[in-house]
Short mmCIF file of C-alpha atoms in Angstrom, two decimals:
data_model
loop_
_atom_site.label_atom_id
_atom_site.label_comp_id
_atom_site.label_asym_id
_atom_site.label_seq_id
_atom_site.Cartn_x
_atom_site.Cartn_y
_atom_site.Cartn_z
CA ASN A 1 6.32 -3.39 19.63
CA ALA A 2 4.00 -5.57 16.77
CA GLY A 3 3.03 -2.71 14.83
CA VAL A 4 -0.05 -4.11 12.57
CA THR A 5 -1.28 -7.48 13.28
CA GLN A 6 -3.31 -9.64 10.93
CA THR A 7 -5.55 -12.49 11.36
CA PRO A 8 -5.44 -15.58 9.89
CA LYS A 9 -3.04 -15.04 7.62
CA PHE A 10 -4.25 -17.77 5.27
CA GLN A 11 -7.86 -19.00 4.70
CA VAL A 12 -9.84 -21.00 2.17
CA LEU A 13 -12.93 -20.98 1.66
CA LYS A 14 -16.32 -22.37 -0.29
CA THR A 15 -18.19 -19.91 -1.65
CA GLY A 16 -21.52 -18.34 0.09
CA GLN A 17 -19.11 -18.66 2.75
CA SER A 18 -18.66 -15.73 5.40
CA MET A 19 -16.00 -14.39 7.74
CA THR A 20 -14.12 -11.69 9.45
CA LEU A 21 -10.70 -10.83 8.20
CA GLN A 22 -9.08 -9.03 12.04
CA CYS A 23 -6.83 -6.34 11.88
CA ALA A 24 -5.29 -4.90 15.31
CA GLN A 25 -2.65 -2.02 15.33
CA ASP A 26 -0.61 -0.46 18.73
CA MET A 27 0.50 2.57 17.37
CA ASN A 28 -2.25 4.98 18.83
CA HIS A 29 -2.67 5.51 15.00
CA ASN A 30 -5.60 6.95 13.84
CA SER A 31 -6.74 6.20 10.39
CA MET A 32 -7.30 2.11 9.32
CA TYR A 33 -7.37 0.76 6.46
CA TRP A 34 -8.10 -2.37 4.24
CA TYR A 35 -7.31 -3.27 1.12
CA ARG A 36 -6.64 -5.85 -1.87
CA GLN A 37 -3.83 -7.09 -4.27
CA ASP A 38 -4.41 -8.85 -7.24
CA PRO A 39 -2.15 -9.75 -9.64
CA GLY A 40 -0.86 -6.77 -12.04
CA MET A 41 -3.85 -4.08 -10.03
CA GLY A 42 -1.76 -2.80 -7.62
CA LEU A 43 -3.34 -1.82 -4.16
CA ARG A 44 -7.23 -1.10 -4.23
CA LEU A 45 -9.27 0.43 -1.04
CA ILE A 46 -11.89 -1.14 0.29
CA TYR A 47 -13.10 0.22 3.56
CA TYR A 48 -11.36 3.04 5.39
CA SER A 49 -11.34 4.57 9.34
CA ALA A 50 -10.72 7.43 10.34
CA SER A 51 -11.39 7.56 14.19
CA GLU A 52 -13.34 4.91 15.85
CA GLY A 53 -17.44 4.69 15.03
CA THR A 54 -16.72 5.94 11.69
CA THR A 55 -15.68 4.35 8.09
CA ASP A 56 -16.02 5.20 4.59
CA LYS A 57 -16.33 3.05 1.10
CA GLY A 58 -13.06 3.35 -1.04
CA GLU A 59 -13.10 2.30 -4.22
CA VAL A 60 -14.27 -1.56 -3.88
CA PRO A 61 -16.49 -1.69 -1.11
CA ASN A 62 -18.95 -4.09 -2.91
CA GLY A 63 -19.08 -7.22 -1.03
CA TYR A 64 -17.63 -6.52 1.91
CA ASN A 65 -18.14 -4.93 5.06
CA VAL A 66 -15.98 -3.30 7.91
CA SER A 67 -16.24 -2.66 12.13
CA ARG A 68 -14.28 -0.68 13.64
CA LEU A 69 -14.47 -1.76 16.61
CA ASN A 70 -12.40 0.90 19.07
CA LYS A 71 -8.92 2.99 18.03
CA ARG A 72 -7.26 -0.24 17.89
CA GLU A 73 -9.39 -2.70 15.59
CA PHE A 74 -10.62 -2.62 12.32
CA SER A 75 -12.34 -5.88 11.10
CA LEU A 76 -13.07 -6.19 7.28
CA ARG A 77 -16.35 -8.96 7.21
CA LEU A 78 -16.96 -10.95 3.90
CA GLU A 79 -21.18 -11.81 3.72
CA SER A 80 -21.18 -14.30 1.18
CA ALA A 81 -16.97 -14.92 -0.65
CA ALA A 82 -17.21 -15.24 -4.35
CA PRO A 83 -14.55 -16.62 -6.56
CA SER A 84 -13.86 -12.88 -7.58
CA GLN A 85 -13.05 -12.13 -3.80
CA THR A 86 -9.76 -14.63 -3.69
CA SER A 87 -7.34 -11.76 -3.60
CA VAL A 88 -4.58 -10.93 -0.48
CA TYR A 89 -6.35 -8.48 1.78
CA PHE A 90 -3.64 -6.29 3.46
CA CYS A 91 -4.82 -3.41 6.69
CA ALA A 92 -2.85 -0.20 7.40
CA SER A 93 -2.90 2.55 9.35
CA SER A 94 -1.48 5.87 9.42
CA ARG A 95 -1.39 8.10 12.25
CA GLY A 96 -3.60 11.18 10.59
CA LEU A 97 -6.54 11.46 10.19
CA ALA A 98 -8.62 10.48 6.41
CA GLY A 99 -9.87 13.14 4.92
CA ALA A 100 -7.59 16.09 6.93
CA SER A 101 -4.09 17.06 5.53
CA SER A 102 -0.93 14.88 6.53
CA THR A 103 2.21 14.33 5.34
CA ASP A 104 1.61 10.93 7.40
CA THR A 105 2.82 7.84 5.58
CA GLN A 106 1.67 4.38 6.24
CA TYR A 107 1.77 1.40 7.75
CA PHE A 108 0.74 -2.49 7.15
CA GLY A 109 0.01 -5.28 8.58
CA PRO A 110 1.21 -9.02 6.61
CA GLY A 111 -1.20 -9.77 4.99
CA THR A 112 -4.22 -12.01 4.54
CA ARG A 113 -3.90 -14.61 1.59
CA LEU A 114 -8.11 -15.39 0.82
CA THR A 115 -8.50 -18.43 -1.64
CA VAL A 116 -12.21 -18.43 -2.23
CA LEU A 117 -13.31 -21.71 -4.19
CA ARG B 1 -7.05 8.14 -15.38
CA LYS B 2 -5.43 6.40 -12.53
CA GLU B 3 -4.63 8.25 -9.53
CA VAL B 4 -0.93 6.85 -10.15
CA GLU B 5 1.13 5.35 -12.95
CA GLN B 6 4.31 3.65 -13.09
CA ASP B 7 5.90 1.46 -16.17
CA PRO B 8 5.08 -2.11 -14.70
CA GLY B 9 8.56 -3.03 -16.10
CA PRO B 10 10.47 -5.28 -15.15
CA PHE B 11 13.82 -3.37 -15.30
CA ASN B 12 16.53 -6.31 -15.62
CA VAL B 13 19.81 -4.91 -14.74
CA PRO B 14 23.26 -6.12 -13.00
CA GLU B 15 24.81 -5.73 -10.02
CA GLY B 16 26.54 -2.27 -10.07
CA ALA B 17 24.30 -0.82 -12.71
CA THR B 18 22.36 2.43 -11.89
CA VAL B 19 18.61 2.23 -12.72
CA ALA B 20 15.74 5.13 -12.37
CA PHE B 21 12.27 4.24 -12.12
CA ASN B 22 9.29 7.02 -12.86
CA CYS B 23 5.79 7.41 -11.57
CA THR B 24 3.11 10.54 -11.99
CA TYR B 25 0.12 11.35 -10.37
CA SER B 26 -2.81 12.52 -11.36
CA ASN B 27 -4.36 15.06 -8.00
CA SER B 28 -2.37 18.12 -8.09
CA ALA B 29 -3.86 18.96 -4.80
CA SER B 30 -1.91 15.88 -3.40
CA GLN B 31 0.67 16.25 0.10
CA SER B 32 3.17 14.24 0.37
CA PHE B 33 4.89 11.35 -1.03
CA PHE B 34 6.77 8.28 -0.89
CA TRP B 35 8.69 5.43 -2.93
CA TYR B 36 7.82 1.67 -1.21
CA ARG B 37 8.78 -1.44 -1.36
CA GLN B 38 7.45 -4.85 -1.74
CA ASP B 39 8.96 -8.42 -1.83
CA CYS B 40 6.77 -10.90 -3.55
CA ARG B 41 4.08 -12.42 -0.91
CA LYS B 42 5.17 -9.87 1.13
CA GLU B 43 3.61 -6.37 2.74
CA PRO B 44 4.80 -3.28 1.34
CA LYS B 45 7.44 -1.32 2.73
CA LEU B 46 8.32 2.25 3.53
CA LEU B 47 11.32 3.02 1.73
CA MET B 48 11.57 6.76 1.52
CA SER B 49 9.33 10.31 1.34
CA VAL B 50 9.99 12.09 -1.73
CA TYR B 51 10.97 16.01 -1.10
CA SER B 52 10.52 19.09 -3.38
CA SER B 53 14.34 19.77 -2.95
CA GLY B 54 14.98 15.71 -3.53
CA ASN B 55 16.59 13.30 -0.48
CA GLU B 56 19.18 11.11 -0.59
CA ASP B 57 19.20 7.48 1.43
CA GLY B 58 22.53 5.61 1.20
CA ARG B 59 22.08 4.50 -2.26
CA PHE B 60 18.29 5.89 -3.09
CA THR B 61 17.60 9.27 -4.32
CA ALA B 62 14.02 10.79 -4.46
CA GLN B 63 12.77 13.57 -6.25
CA LEU B 64 9.79 15.05 -6.01
CA ASN B 65 8.13 17.72 -9.99
CA ARG B 66 4.78 19.20 -8.43
CA ALA B 67 4.91 21.23 -11.38
CA SER B 68 5.22 18.30 -13.92
CA GLN B 69 3.01 15.90 -10.97
CA TYR B 70 5.95 13.88 -11.10
CA ILE B 71 8.21 11.26 -8.71
CA SER B 72 11.08 9.26 -9.06
CA LEU B 73 13.73 7.07 -7.34
CA LEU B 74 16.88 6.46 -8.65
CA ILE B 75 19.07 3.27 -7.23
CA ARG B 76 22.78 3.78 -7.43
CA ASP B 77 25.16 0.37 -7.40
CA SER B 78 22.25 -2.00 -7.64
CA LYS B 79 22.07 -5.09 -5.24
CA LEU B 80 21.25 -8.65 -5.80
CA SER B 81 18.42 -7.35 -3.07
CA ASP B 82 17.76 -4.69 -4.09
CA SER B 83 14.52 -7.38 -5.98
CA ALA B 84 11.47 -6.04 -5.47
CA THR B 85 9.12 -4.18 -6.73
CA TYR B 86 8.88 -0.54 -6.28
CA LEU B 87 5.77 1.76 -5.50
CA CYS B 88 5.13 4.67 -5.58
CA VAL B 89 2.75 6.57 -3.33
CA VAL B 90 0.89 9.71 -2.77
CA ASN B 91 -0.99 11.24 0.23
CA ASN B 92 -3.98 12.92 -0.46
CA PHE B 93 -5.82 13.89 2.97
CA ASN B 94 -5.23 10.57 4.78
CA LYS B 95 -6.37 8.67 1.59
CA PHE B 96 -3.37 6.52 -0.23
CA TYR B 97 -3.09 5.87 -3.61
CA PHE B 98 -0.80 3.66 -5.11
CA GLY B 99 0.52 2.72 -8.23
CA SER B 100 0.68 -0.96 -9.71
CA GLY B 101 4.41 -0.64 -8.91
CA THR B 102 8.29 -1.06 -10.98
CA LYS B 103 9.07 -4.79 -10.89
CA LEU B 104 13.03 -4.77 -10.57
CA ASN B 105 15.37 -7.35 -11.26
CA VAL B 106 18.24 -7.39 -10.24
CA LYS B 107 21.29 -9.91 -11.80
CA PRO B 108 24.86 -11.23 -11.03
#
């Protein structure tokens, strides 16, 4: 039981390049989330998905797109990377449906460390 | 105003000390509450849920005061291995709001 997995673990991009961060969970969770974490800023929600085929913006969605491919997988795409997107990106999942009353907790993947030059 | 606010610390304590962290949250409709632990350059991991009646897990005690919108974490008999950042987390309809974390350094 792997929990939440993310690929790649590390990535260096040049300004303007594109890339997709992959995330998968094997816990049959309904909701999935993408966060970024910058020093002193805490975790900020980029996008989330309550179920397959639905996605919603979080606090800092600009410059990102997401795709909930199926119940297991939720990818984050940077179309034209900028130095301001240098960060650690975490994917997370929870059992409950985003938007529904819940006492559920979240489980995190190991993170992707992205540097944009 | 931030959804969840915490004192960033750092708290520098000797081994064996008792240390307490607090956080406040802004949305009175929030449903559930947690403390997570995050080690340097690692993902956050659930430490414990927080209940209104207060709950304990070994050396860790968590408390929730809904009227004051305040959450606390008490660590007794601190160990070197407790050194980490502690994140206060609030669940509001399955959207999770994180404090920026309180850093704890336990020294020999």
